[in-house]
Amino acid sequence: MKYDLTKKTTRGAERTLDAFSTTMFEQLSTKTFEEITVNELCEKSNYPRATFYNYFDDKYDLLNYCWYSIGRQIHLEEYAELDSEKSLYIFFDRAYDFASNHLVNIQRILKFNPIDSFLMNHFRGYLNTQMRDIFQQCPEKERYKIPYEIVADHYSNTLLLILEWSFLRMKDCSKAQAHQYLKYLLEAL
Amino acid sequence: MKYDLTKKTTRGAERTLDAFSTTMFEQLSTKTFEEITVNELCEKSNYPRATFYNYFDDKYDLLNYCWYSIGRQIHLEEYAELDSEKSLYIFFDRAYDFASNHLVNIQRILKFNPIDSFLMNHFRGYLNTQMRDIFQQCPEKERYKIPYEIVADHYSNTLLLILEWSFLRMKDCSKAQAHQYLKYLLEAL
DNA sequence: CAAATATTTAGACGCTTGTCAATATATTGC
DNA sequence: GCAATATATTGACAAGCGTCTAAATATTTG
């Protein structure tokens, strides 16, 4: 990313970042991620190409920013040092609620960018990294019979699986039901 | 894919497919997948660009063919109607042996294309699809307390996790040890 | 307010991409 | 072997990419 997100963003910068990311989401309801061009994003956002490249390295970089902005909406940063299982359910609930509130948009995007598209794989990758970080902060890494790195990945895989089942595959799965699946799959740990 | 893999390939076609896929693997030991260009693949394989596009849609398509050719090497097609767990261990063992025999190449590629690179995510995606297909062929889909689709994905996630632990993260994990991890994580089912 | 500094913009650059029509070269069947 | 057919190659095309310079605007600072 060309733009430094750690320093406080000026009003103008925020407007620009917002414009490009909402345009990206809009275009994703229209076509494949691969089909979206930087030119297109600039035209729809009413910014010159040079401005795009002032902020982002390329469209993949913008995509990362899109996930990052979703991450902030579900307060991915606020994780106390809870044990892994607690963290898992908190994370799951926040993601579940967010997805519920944006069901229509998600389904629109899935029309063109299905579960095994580049877009969704990219999103999975992002969430996985985030979860790895969260689980890394947890205490009690010693209480498992196998290496904690494996446990953390297993937690994050399983959470993602149930989230996908609930939303991407449109199974209309209640939160309670989802919790039950999670509990069943992670019983061994 | 432009070229039809179902019809029997002529000697010439096979030579071309081989040339491009081995060049791809060679280049992947040299740089990021994103950095590899079609021009480059053609120069190194000594074929004109048009020939490349006679066979493949683009470099992603070639990548898919690369995974497909690995798939044939580990006999991904030979799966009888075993139950899910049996299939899992057969698949795991074949993949484990293949990876052991190509450790050096894998590590070279990982230097430039690490675990969370586009390349490795793409590979994960491919393996996941394959495994989904295999598990779909299994009988006994009724014996689980939760939907079989979830179980199948859980199996495939877990297998991939342990394969990654063994090879991509270079933990030098023996096959017996790997089996033990698998068994532990899947105890609940 | 004006000068110093930073950011945005326009436009041009070389390069890669995927497509297409044409020509050349193999591979078939008769 | 020769004609009919398929495949490989050449070279050119428009469009996208990411970079860069220089000019135009904003923003900060004294």
Tab-separated table of C-alpha atoms (C1' of nucleotides) in Angstrom:
chain	number	residue	atom	x	y	z
A	1	MET	CA	0.000	0.000	0.000
A	2	LYS	CA	1.350	3.375	-1.026
A	3	TYR	CA	-0.663	5.299	1.552
A	4	ASP	CA	0.358	5.067	5.179
A	5	LEU	CA	-2.664	3.943	7.204
A	6	THR	CA	-0.929	4.304	10.563
A	7	LYS	CA	-0.716	8.113	10.431
A	8	LYS	CA	-3.990	9.926	11.016
A	9	THR	CA	-5.808	10.190	7.696
A	10	THR	CA	-6.831	13.652	6.542
A	11	ARG	CA	-10.435	14.275	5.501
A	12	GLY	CA	-9.465	14.289	1.830
A	13	ALA	CA	-7.552	11.033	2.050
A	14	GLU	CA	-10.430	9.346	3.812
A	15	ARG	CA	-12.800	10.514	1.086
A	16	THR	CA	-10.512	9.078	-1.559
A	17	LEU	CA	-10.015	5.741	0.206
A	18	ASP	CA	-13.767	5.483	0.748
A	19	ALA	CA	-14.581	6.329	-2.848
A	20	PHE	CA	-12.313	3.663	-4.286
A	21	SER	CA	-13.371	0.938	-1.875
A	22	THR	CA	-17.093	1.527	-2.305
A	23	THR	CA	-16.626	1.634	-6.058
A	24	MET	CA	-14.787	-1.675	-5.825
A	25	PHE	CA	-17.677	-3.237	-3.912
A	26	GLU	CA	-20.156	-1.790	-6.400
A	27	GLN	CA	-18.270	-3.186	-9.362
A	28	LEU	CA	-17.963	-6.578	-7.666
A	29	SER	CA	-21.777	-6.798	-7.778
A	30	THR	CA	-21.475	-6.369	-11.526
A	31	LYS	CA	-18.637	-8.581	-12.677
A	32	THR	CA	-15.688	-10.766	-11.729
A	33	PHE	CA	-12.798	-9.203	-9.819
A	34	GLU	CA	-10.504	-10.198	-12.670
A	35	GLU	CA	-12.645	-8.225	-15.115
A	36	ILE	CA	-12.444	-5.003	-13.119
A	37	THR	CA	-9.803	-2.591	-14.397
A	38	VAL	CA	-8.083	0.274	-12.650
A	39	ASN	CA	-9.352	2.630	-15.368
A	40	GLU	CA	-12.881	1.575	-14.583
A	41	LEU	CA	-12.452	2.117	-10.851
A	42	CYS	CA	-11.123	5.605	-11.549
A	43	GLU	CA	-13.920	6.578	-13.923
A	44	LYS	CA	-16.632	5.370	-11.544
A	45	SER	CA	-14.975	7.082	-8.571
A	46	ASN	CA	-14.229	10.254	-10.515
A	47	TYR	CA	-10.544	10.307	-9.761
A	48	PRO	CA	-7.630	10.325	-12.180
A	49	ARG	CA	-5.518	7.201	-12.511
A	50	ALA	CA	-2.530	8.898	-10.913
A	51	THR	CA	-4.520	9.384	-7.724
A	52	PHE	CA	-5.327	5.694	-7.586
A	53	TYR	CA	-1.629	4.916	-7.783
A	54	ASN	CA	-0.929	7.513	-5.117
A	55	TYR	CA	-2.872	5.343	-2.678
A	56	PHE	CA	-2.613	1.785	-3.919
A	57	ASP	CA	-0.024	-0.379	-5.635
A	58	ASP	CA	-2.649	-2.052	-7.800
A	59	LYS	CA	-6.189	-3.395	-7.642
A	60	TYR	CA	-5.127	-6.266	-5.372
A	61	ASP	CA	-3.860	-3.714	-2.924
A	62	LEU	CA	-7.202	-1.912	-2.999
A	63	LEU	CA	-8.867	-5.261	-2.354
A	64	ASN	CA	-6.748	-5.696	0.749
A	65	TYR	CA	-7.860	-2.284	1.907
A	66	CYS	CA	-11.472	-3.336	1.342
A	67	TRP	CA	-11.019	-6.307	3.670
A	68	TYR	CA	-9.183	-4.111	6.136
A	69	SER	CA	-12.102	-1.693	6.248
A	70	ILE	CA	-14.515	-4.554	6.845
A	71	GLY	CA	-12.158	-5.731	9.568
A	72	ARG	CA	-12.460	-2.407	11.321
A	73	GLN	CA	-16.233	-2.563	11.095
A	74	ILE	CA	-16.273	-5.850	13.011
A	75	HIS	CA	-13.702	-4.505	15.477
A	76	LEU	CA	-11.038	-7.018	14.652
A	77	GLU	CA	-8.591	-4.943	16.664
A	78	GLU	CA	-10.413	-5.257	20.006
A	79	TYR	CA	-9.259	-8.605	21.309
A	80	ALA	CA	-8.343	-9.006	24.914
A	81	GLU	CA	-6.210	-11.947	25.989
A	82	LEU	CA	-9.033	-14.439	26.109
A	83	ASP	CA	-8.468	-18.141	25.654
A	84	SER	CA	-8.700	-19.482	22.120
A	85	GLU	CA	-12.206	-20.842	22.345
A	86	LYS	CA	-13.646	-17.619	23.767
A	87	SER	CA	-11.893	-15.624	21.048
A	88	LEU	CA	-13.273	-18.002	18.451
A	89	TYR	CA	-16.889	-17.449	19.462
A	90	ILE	CA	-16.492	-13.693	19.774
A	91	PHE	CA	-14.933	-13.508	16.349
A	92	PHE	CA	-17.575	-15.791	14.924
A	93	ASP	CA	-20.470	-13.797	16.343
A	94	ARG	CA	-19.138	-10.505	15.061
A	95	ALA	CA	-18.590	-11.925	11.612
A	96	TYR	CA	-21.989	-13.613	11.671
A	97	ASP	CA	-23.757	-10.385	12.615
A	98	PHE	CA	-21.890	-8.388	10.014
A	99	ALA	CA	-22.746	-10.887	7.319
A	100	SER	CA	-26.392	-10.942	8.380
A	101	ASN	CA	-26.561	-7.190	8.065
A	102	HIS	CA	-25.083	-7.271	4.590
A	103	LEU	CA	-26.723	-10.406	3.240
A	104	VAL	CA	-28.096	-8.733	0.130
A	105	ASN	CA	-24.757	-7.243	-0.858
A	106	ILE	CA	-22.957	-10.500	-0.210
A	107	GLN	CA	-25.367	-12.416	-2.385
A	108	ARG	CA	-25.056	-9.889	-5.176
A	109	ILE	CA	-21.281	-10.223	-5.139
A	110	LEU	CA	-21.473	-14.013	-4.990
A	111	LYS	CA	-23.487	-14.005	-8.232
A	112	PHE	CA	-20.349	-13.010	-10.129
A	113	ASN	CA	-17.670	-14.090	-7.673
A	114	PRO	CA	-18.654	-17.528	-6.384
A	115	ILE	CA	-17.177	-19.446	-3.477
A	116	ASP	CA	-14.108	-20.727	-5.312
A	117	SER	CA	-13.424	-17.523	-7.246
A	118	PHE	CA	-10.244	-15.562	-6.821
A	119	LEU	CA	-12.113	-12.959	-4.816
A	120	MET	CA	-13.433	-15.332	-2.198
A	121	ASN	CA	-10.140	-17.176	-1.885
A	122	HIS	CA	-8.465	-13.845	-1.318
A	123	PHE	CA	-10.960	-12.982	1.391
A	124	ARG	CA	-10.459	-16.351	3.072
A	125	GLY	CA	-6.719	-15.689	3.055
A	126	TYR	CA	-7.204	-12.329	4.701
A	127	LEU	CA	-9.489	-13.653	7.424
A	128	ASN	CA	-7.117	-16.507	8.101
A	129	THR	CA	-4.204	-14.172	8.665
A	130	GLN	CA	-6.295	-12.050	11.009
A	131	MET	CA	-7.389	-15.063	13.006
A	132	ARG	CA	-3.890	-16.417	13.242
A	133	ASP	CA	-2.896	-13.106	14.801
A	134	ILE	CA	-5.762	-13.211	17.281
A	135	PHE	CA	-5.063	-16.776	18.341
A	136	GLN	CA	-1.409	-15.897	18.675
A	137	GLN	CA	-2.340	-13.446	21.431
A	138	CYS	CA	-4.138	-16.104	23.457
A	139	PRO	CA	-2.616	-17.515	26.654
A	140	GLU	CA	-2.876	-21.238	27.518
A	141	LYS	CA	-0.929	-22.337	24.494
A	142	GLU	CA	0.345	-25.282	26.485
A	143	ARG	CA	-2.924	-26.963	27.338
A	144	TYR	CA	-3.212	-28.849	24.026
A	145	LYS	CA	-1.815	-32.252	23.197
A	146	ILE	CA	-0.507	-31.098	19.823
A	147	PRO	CA	1.456	-27.996	18.699
A	148	TYR	CA	-0.513	-24.801	19.262
A	149	GLU	CA	0.185	-23.588	15.710
A	150	ILE	CA	-1.862	-26.515	14.436
A	151	VAL	CA	-4.630	-25.868	16.918
A	152	ALA	CA	-4.820	-22.192	15.928
A	153	ASP	CA	-5.069	-23.037	12.245
A	154	HIS	CA	-7.635	-25.697	12.962
A	155	TYR	CA	-9.761	-23.228	14.884
A	156	SER	CA	-9.569	-20.690	12.111
A	157	ASN	CA	-10.330	-23.233	9.376
A	158	THR	CA	-13.345	-24.513	11.231
A	159	LEU	CA	-14.701	-21.066	11.956
A	160	LEU	CA	-14.360	-20.127	8.297
A	161	LEU	CA	-16.047	-23.348	7.252
A	162	ILE	CA	-19.138	-22.663	9.325
A	163	LEU	CA	-19.249	-19.014	8.264
A	164	GLU	CA	-19.152	-20.147	4.665
A	165	TRP	CA	-21.814	-22.726	5.272
A	166	SER	CA	-24.037	-20.080	6.844
A	167	PHE	CA	-23.640	-17.347	4.260
A	168	LEU	CA	-21.792	-18.190	1.107
A	169	ARG	CA	-23.648	-21.438	0.549
A	170	MET	CA	-26.861	-19.737	1.626
A	171	LYS	CA	-28.024	-22.457	3.925
A	172	ASP	CA	-29.898	-20.009	6.093
A	173	CYS	CA	-28.295	-21.334	9.239
A	174	SER	CA	-29.255	-19.767	12.580
A	175	LYS	CA	-26.558	-18.557	14.913
A	176	ALA	CA	-27.461	-21.192	17.502
A	177	GLN	CA	-27.265	-23.930	14.889
A	178	ALA	CA	-23.906	-22.593	13.720
A	179	HIS	CA	-22.579	-22.640	17.284
A	180	GLN	CA	-23.669	-26.247	17.577
A	181	TYR	CA	-21.751	-27.238	14.434
A	182	LEU	CA	-18.668	-25.430	15.686
A	183	LYS	CA	-18.860	-27.112	19.055
A	184	TYR	CA	-19.273	-30.537	17.465
A	185	LEU	CA	-16.311	-30.156	15.116
A	186	LEU	CA	-14.002	-28.859	17.820
A	187	GLU	CA	-15.009	-31.315	20.519
A	188	ALA	CA	-11.693	-33.145	20.429
A	189	LEU	CA	-9.602	-30.158	21.497
B	1	MET	CA	-8.262	-24.329	-21.113
B	2	LYS	CA	-8.067	-24.067	-24.878
B	3	TYR	CA	-6.678	-27.558	-25.394
B	4	ASP	CA	-8.987	-30.528	-24.879
B	5	LEU	CA	-7.379	-32.862	-22.331
B	6	THR	CA	-10.057	-35.552	-22.674
B	7	LYS	CA	-9.068	-36.543	-26.209
B	8	LYS	CA	-5.858	-38.524	-26.497
B	9	THR	CA	-2.966	-36.098	-26.718
B	10	THR	CA	-0.628	-36.407	-29.715
B	11	ARG	CA	3.105	-36.645	-29.108
B	12	GLY	CA	3.585	-33.037	-30.179
B	13	ALA	CA	0.879	-31.709	-27.913
B	14	GLU	CA	2.275	-33.592	-24.950
B	15	ARG	CA	5.694	-32.148	-25.627
B	16	THR	CA	4.259	-28.646	-25.686
B	17	LEU	CA	2.192	-29.107	-22.511
B	18	ASP	CA	5.222	-30.563	-20.743
B	19	ALA	CA	7.527	-27.801	-21.903
B	20	PHE	CA	5.293	-25.030	-20.606
B	21	SER	CA	4.543	-26.683	-17.288
B	22	THR	CA	8.159	-27.535	-16.502
B	23	THR	CA	9.179	-24.009	-17.474
B	24	MET	CA	6.514	-22.694	-15.127
B	25	PHE	CA	7.898	-24.764	-12.255
B	26	GLU	CA	11.430	-23.656	-13.107
B	27	GLN	CA	10.458	-20.005	-13.098
B	28	LEU	CA	8.585	-20.423	-9.832
B	29	SER	CA	11.930	-21.313	-8.209
B	30	THR	CA	13.175	-17.953	-9.425
B	31	LYS	CA	10.460	-15.421	-8.688
B	32	THR	CA	6.874	-14.777	-7.641
B	33	PHE	CA	4.078	-16.183	-9.787
B	34	GLU	CA	2.803	-12.648	-10.281
B	35	GLU	CA	6.160	-11.636	-11.730
B	36	ILE	CA	6.190	-14.381	-14.347
B	37	THR	CA	5.025	-13.203	-17.769
B	38	VAL	CA	3.686	-15.186	-20.689
B	39	ASN	CA	6.489	-13.802	-22.857
B	40	GLU	CA	9.018	-15.184	-20.428
B	41	LEU	CA	7.402	-18.632	-20.378
B	42	CYS	CA	7.493	-18.688	-24.176
B	43	GLU	CA	11.110	-17.611	-24.460
B	44	LYS	CA	12.281	-20.167	-21.894
B	45	SER	CA	10.207	-22.933	-23.524
B	46	ASN	CA	11.184	-21.912	-27.052
B	47	TYR	CA	7.648	-21.582	-28.341
B	48	PRO	CA	5.970	-18.556	-29.897
B	49	ARG	CA	3.338	-16.723	-27.906
B	50	ALA	CA	0.540	-17.847	-30.198
B	51	THR	CA	1.296	-21.453	-29.331
B	52	PHE	CA	0.918	-20.685	-25.666
B	53	TYR	CA	-2.490	-19.213	-26.364
B	54	ASN	CA	-3.379	-22.229	-28.497
B	55	TYR	CA	-3.162	-24.336	-25.353
B	56	PHE	CA	-3.952	-22.050	-22.451
B	57	ASP	CA	-6.222	-19.093	-21.779
B	58	ASP	CA	-3.574	-17.360	-19.692
B	59	LYS	CA	-0.898	-18.096	-17.132
B	60	TYR	CA	-3.497	-18.985	-14.498
B	61	ASP	CA	-4.795	-21.627	-16.821
B	62	LEU	CA	-1.306	-23.049	-17.211
B	63	LEU	CA	-1.038	-23.090	-13.440
B	64	ASN	CA	-4.185	-25.161	-13.256
B	65	TYR	CA	-2.655	-27.581	-15.727
B	66	CYS	CA	0.437	-27.772	-13.524
B	67	TRP	CA	-1.692	-28.840	-10.561
B	68	TYR	CA	-3.594	-31.243	-12.772
B	69	SER	CA	-0.367	-32.907	-13.850
B	70	ILE	CA	0.718	-33.267	-10.223
B	71	GLY	CA	-2.721	-34.711	-9.521
B	72	ARG	CA	-2.159	-37.421	-12.105
B	73	GLN	CA	1.212	-38.224	-10.570
B	74	ILE	CA	-0.396	-38.961	-7.225
B	75	HIS	CA	-3.201	-40.878	-8.932
B	76	LEU	CA	-5.963	-38.587	-7.831
B	77	GLU	CA	-8.293	-40.367	-10.238
B	78	GLU	CA	-8.032	-43.810	-8.639
B	79	TYR	CA	-10.493	-43.619	-5.798
B	80	ALA	CA	-12.790	-46.513	-5.095
B	81	GLU	CA	-15.918	-45.985	-3.047
B	82	LEU	CA	-14.198	-46.139	0.307
B	83	ASP	CA	-15.591	-44.436	3.361
B	84	SER	CA	-14.456	-40.872	3.982
B	85	GLU	CA	-11.846	-41.645	6.574
B	86	LYS	CA	-10.160	-44.356	4.465
B	87	SER	CA	-10.107	-41.985	1.478
B	88	LEU	CA	-8.614	-39.318	3.657
B	89	TYR	CA	-5.648	-41.415	4.716
B	90	ILE	CA	-5.025	-42.754	1.211
B	91	PHE	CA	-5.046	-39.252	-0.178
B	92	PHE	CA	-2.851	-38.006	2.621
B	93	ASP	CA	-0.264	-40.745	2.165
B	94	ARG	CA	0.006	-40.200	-1.571
B	95	ALA	CA	0.388	-36.470	-1.130
B	96	TYR	CA	2.882	-36.986	1.692
B	97	ASP	CA	5.027	-39.340	-0.395
B	98	PHE	CA	4.926	-37.054	-3.400
B	99	ALA	CA	5.964	-34.075	-1.309
B	100	SER	CA	8.778	-36.060	0.320
B	101	ASN	CA	10.138	-36.976	-3.086
B	102	HIS	CA	10.095	-33.368	-4.216
B	103	LEU	CA	11.133	-31.638	-1.009
B	104	VAL	CA	13.987	-29.705	-2.589
B	105	ASN	CA	11.841	-28.326	-5.396
B	106	ILE	CA	9.072	-27.411	-2.996
B	107	GLN	CA	11.449	-25.524	-0.755
B	108	ARG	CA	12.956	-23.676	-3.689
B	109	ILE	CA	9.523	-22.551	-4.798
B	110	LEU	CA	8.543	-21.571	-1.250
B	111	LYS	CA	11.518	-19.186	-1.105
B	112	PHE	CA	9.759	-16.897	-3.555
B	113	ASN	CA	6.160	-18.041	-3.117
B	114	PRO	CA	5.541	-18.421	0.609
B	115	ILE	CA	2.603	-20.068	2.329
B	116	ASP	CA	0.234	-17.135	2.006
B	117	SER	CA	1.262	-16.161	-1.524
B	118	PHE	CA	-1.152	-16.255	-4.410
B	119	LEU	CA	0.522	-19.412	-5.705
B	120	MET	CA	0.016	-21.434	-2.555
B	121	ASN	CA	-3.541	-20.211	-2.064
B	122	HIS	CA	-4.276	-21.272	-5.613
B	123	PHE	CA	-2.833	-24.703	-4.941
B	124	ARG	CA	-4.878	-25.038	-1.766
B	125	GLY	CA	-7.972	-24.174	-3.767
B	126	TYR	CA	-7.187	-26.837	-6.344
B	127	LEU	CA	-6.577	-29.553	-3.765
B	128	ASN	CA	-9.734	-28.610	-1.938
B	129	THR	CA	-11.848	-29.022	-5.055
B	130	GLN	CA	-10.265	-32.393	-5.746
B	131	MET	CA	-10.906	-33.591	-2.241
B	132	ARG	CA	-14.468	-32.376	-2.263
B	133	ASP	CA	-14.983	-34.543	-5.361
B	134	ILE	CA	-13.420	-37.571	-3.722
B	135	PHE	CA	-15.449	-37.235	-0.546
B	136	GLN	CA	-18.547	-36.764	-2.642
B	137	GLN	CA	-18.055	-40.290	-4.011
B	138	CYS	CA	-17.999	-41.828	-0.544
B	139	PRO	CA	-20.939	-43.846	0.783
B	140	GLU	CA	-22.127	-43.548	4.412
B	141	LYS	CA	-23.002	-39.917	4.101
B	142	GLU	CA	-25.731	-40.434	6.682
B	143	ARG	CA	-23.681	-41.606	9.599
B	144	TYR	CA	-22.706	-38.108	10.766
B	145	LYS	CA	-24.610	-35.909	13.175
B	146	ILE	CA	-24.137	-32.817	10.999
B	147	PRO	CA	-24.561	-32.222	7.240
B	148	TYR	CA	-22.116	-34.282	5.179
B	149	GLU	CA	-21.041	-31.236	3.158
B	150	ILE	CA	-19.608	-29.755	6.340
B	151	VAL	CA	-17.918	-33.005	7.261
B	152	ALA	CA	-16.322	-33.306	3.829
B	153	ASP	CA	-14.948	-29.773	3.981
B	154	HIS	CA	-13.742	-30.337	7.516
B	155	TYR	CA	-11.867	-33.444	6.428
B	156	SER	CA	-10.271	-31.659	3.525
B	157	ASN	CA	-9.300	-28.613	5.606
B	158	THR	CA	-7.718	-30.771	8.249
B	159	LEU	CA	-5.783	-32.875	5.771
B	160	LEU	CA	-4.447	-29.748	4.104
B	161	LEU	CA	-3.499	-28.288	7.458
B	162	ILE	CA	-1.359	-31.268	8.395
B	163	LEU	CA	0.202	-31.453	4.928
B	164	GLU	CA	1.137	-27.812	5.254
B	165	TRP	CA	2.501	-28.329	8.712
B	166	SER	CA	4.633	-31.203	7.426
B	167	PHE	CA	6.038	-29.570	4.322
B	168	LEU	CA	5.346	-25.912	3.798
B	169	ARG	CA	6.253	-24.938	7.339
B	170	MET	CA	9.179	-27.375	7.220
B	171	LYS	CA	8.553	-28.967	10.561
B	172	ASP	CA	10.100	-32.216	9.434
B	173	CYS	CA	7.124	-34.205	10.630
B	174	SER	CA	7.170	-37.994	10.184
B	175	LYS	CA	4.270	-39.737	8.525
B	176	ALA	CA	3.315	-41.523	11.734
B	177	GLN	CA	3.342	-38.252	13.650
B	178	ALA	CA	1.210	-36.643	10.954
B	179	HIS	CA	-1.305	-39.491	11.170
B	180	GLN	CA	-1.519	-38.959	14.893
B	181	TYR	CA	-2.299	-35.257	14.483
B	182	LEU	CA	-4.963	-36.066	11.918
B	183	LYS	CA	-6.544	-38.637	14.154
B	184	TYR	CA	-6.586	-36.278	17.105
B	185	LEU	CA	-8.170	-33.404	15.210
B	186	LEU	CA	-10.854	-35.595	13.677
B	187	GLU	CA	-11.689	-37.590	16.789
B	188	ALA	CA	-15.098	-35.970	17.185
B	189	LEU	CA	-16.504	-37.252	13.892
C	1	DC	C1'	-0.705	36.947	3.945
C	2	DA	C1'	3.000	34.904	1.609
C	3	DA	C1'	6.460	31.490	1.231
C	4	DA	C1'	7.564	26.589	1.861
C	5	DT	C1'	5.938	22.108	1.468
C	6	DA	C1'	2.905	18.459	0.185
C	7	DT	C1'	-0.599	16.423	-2.709
C	8	DT	C1'	-3.137	15.936	-6.848
C	9	DT	C1'	-3.431	15.819	-11.700
C	10	DA	C1'	-2.366	15.448	-16.875
C	11	DG	C1'	-0.055	13.249	-20.111
C	12	DA	C1'	3.361	10.344	-22.094
C	13	DC	C1'	6.374	6.200	-21.655
C	14	DG	C1'	7.579	1.149	-22.400
C	15	DC	C1'	5.824	-3.105	-21.506
C	16	DT	C1'	2.395	-7.135	-21.098
C	17	DT	C1'	-1.928	-8.941	-22.422
C	18	DG	C1'	-5.170	-11.533	-25.258
C	19	DT	C1'	-7.103	-11.591	-30.077
C	20	DC	C1'	-7.114	-12.011	-34.948
C	21	DA	C1'	-6.176	-12.793	-39.846
C	22	DA	C1'	-2.543	-14.570	-42.747
C	23	DT	C1'	0.830	-17.703	-43.816
C	24	DA	C1'	3.556	-21.819	-43.113
C	25	DT	C1'	3.949	-26.458	-41.728
C	26	DA	C1'	2.268	-31.084	-40.111
C	27	DT	C1'	-1.012	-34.807	-40.114
C	28	DT	C1'	-4.531	-37.207	-42.028
C	29	DG	C1'	-7.366	-40.057	-45.415
C	30	DC	C1'	-7.719	-41.716	-50.085
D	1	DG	C1'	2.107	-39.523	-53.092
D	2	DC	C1'	-1.298	-36.009	-53.068
D	3	DA	C1'	-5.078	-33.599	-51.697
D	4	DA	C1'	-7.857	-32.287	-47.540
D	5	DT	C1'	-7.640	-30.942	-43.082
D	6	DA	C1'	-5.719	-29.567	-38.821
D	7	DT	C1'	-2.208	-27.282	-36.206
D	8	DA	C1'	1.707	-24.016	-35.517
D	9	DT	C1'	3.582	-19.682	-36.416
D	10	DT	C1'	4.108	-14.711	-37.686
D	11	DG	C1'	3.176	-10.176	-36.909
D	12	DA	C1'	0.070	-6.553	-35.923
D	13	DC	C1'	-3.777	-4.750	-32.960
D	14	DA	C1'	-6.208	-2.284	-29.119
D	15	DA	C1'	-6.343	-2.067	-24.415
D	16	DG	C1'	-4.548	-2.315	-19.682
D	17	DC	C1'	-0.632	-1.776	-16.566
D	18	DG	C1'	2.567	0.736	-13.560
D	19	DT	C1'	6.046	4.553	-13.684
D	20	DC	C1'	7.581	8.992	-14.301
D	21	DT	C1'	7.987	14.105	-15.060
D	22	DA	C1'	6.170	18.434	-14.776
D	23	DA	C1'	2.485	21.478	-13.971
D	24	DA	C1'	-1.506	22.702	-11.062
D	25	DT	C1'	-3.689	22.861	-6.462
D	26	DA	C1'	-3.899	22.371	-1.477
D	27	DT	C1'	-2.101	22.615	2.932
D	28	DT	C1'	0.982	24.006	6.367
D	29	DT	C1'	4.043	27.213	8.484
D	30	DG	C1'	6.277	31.490	9.872
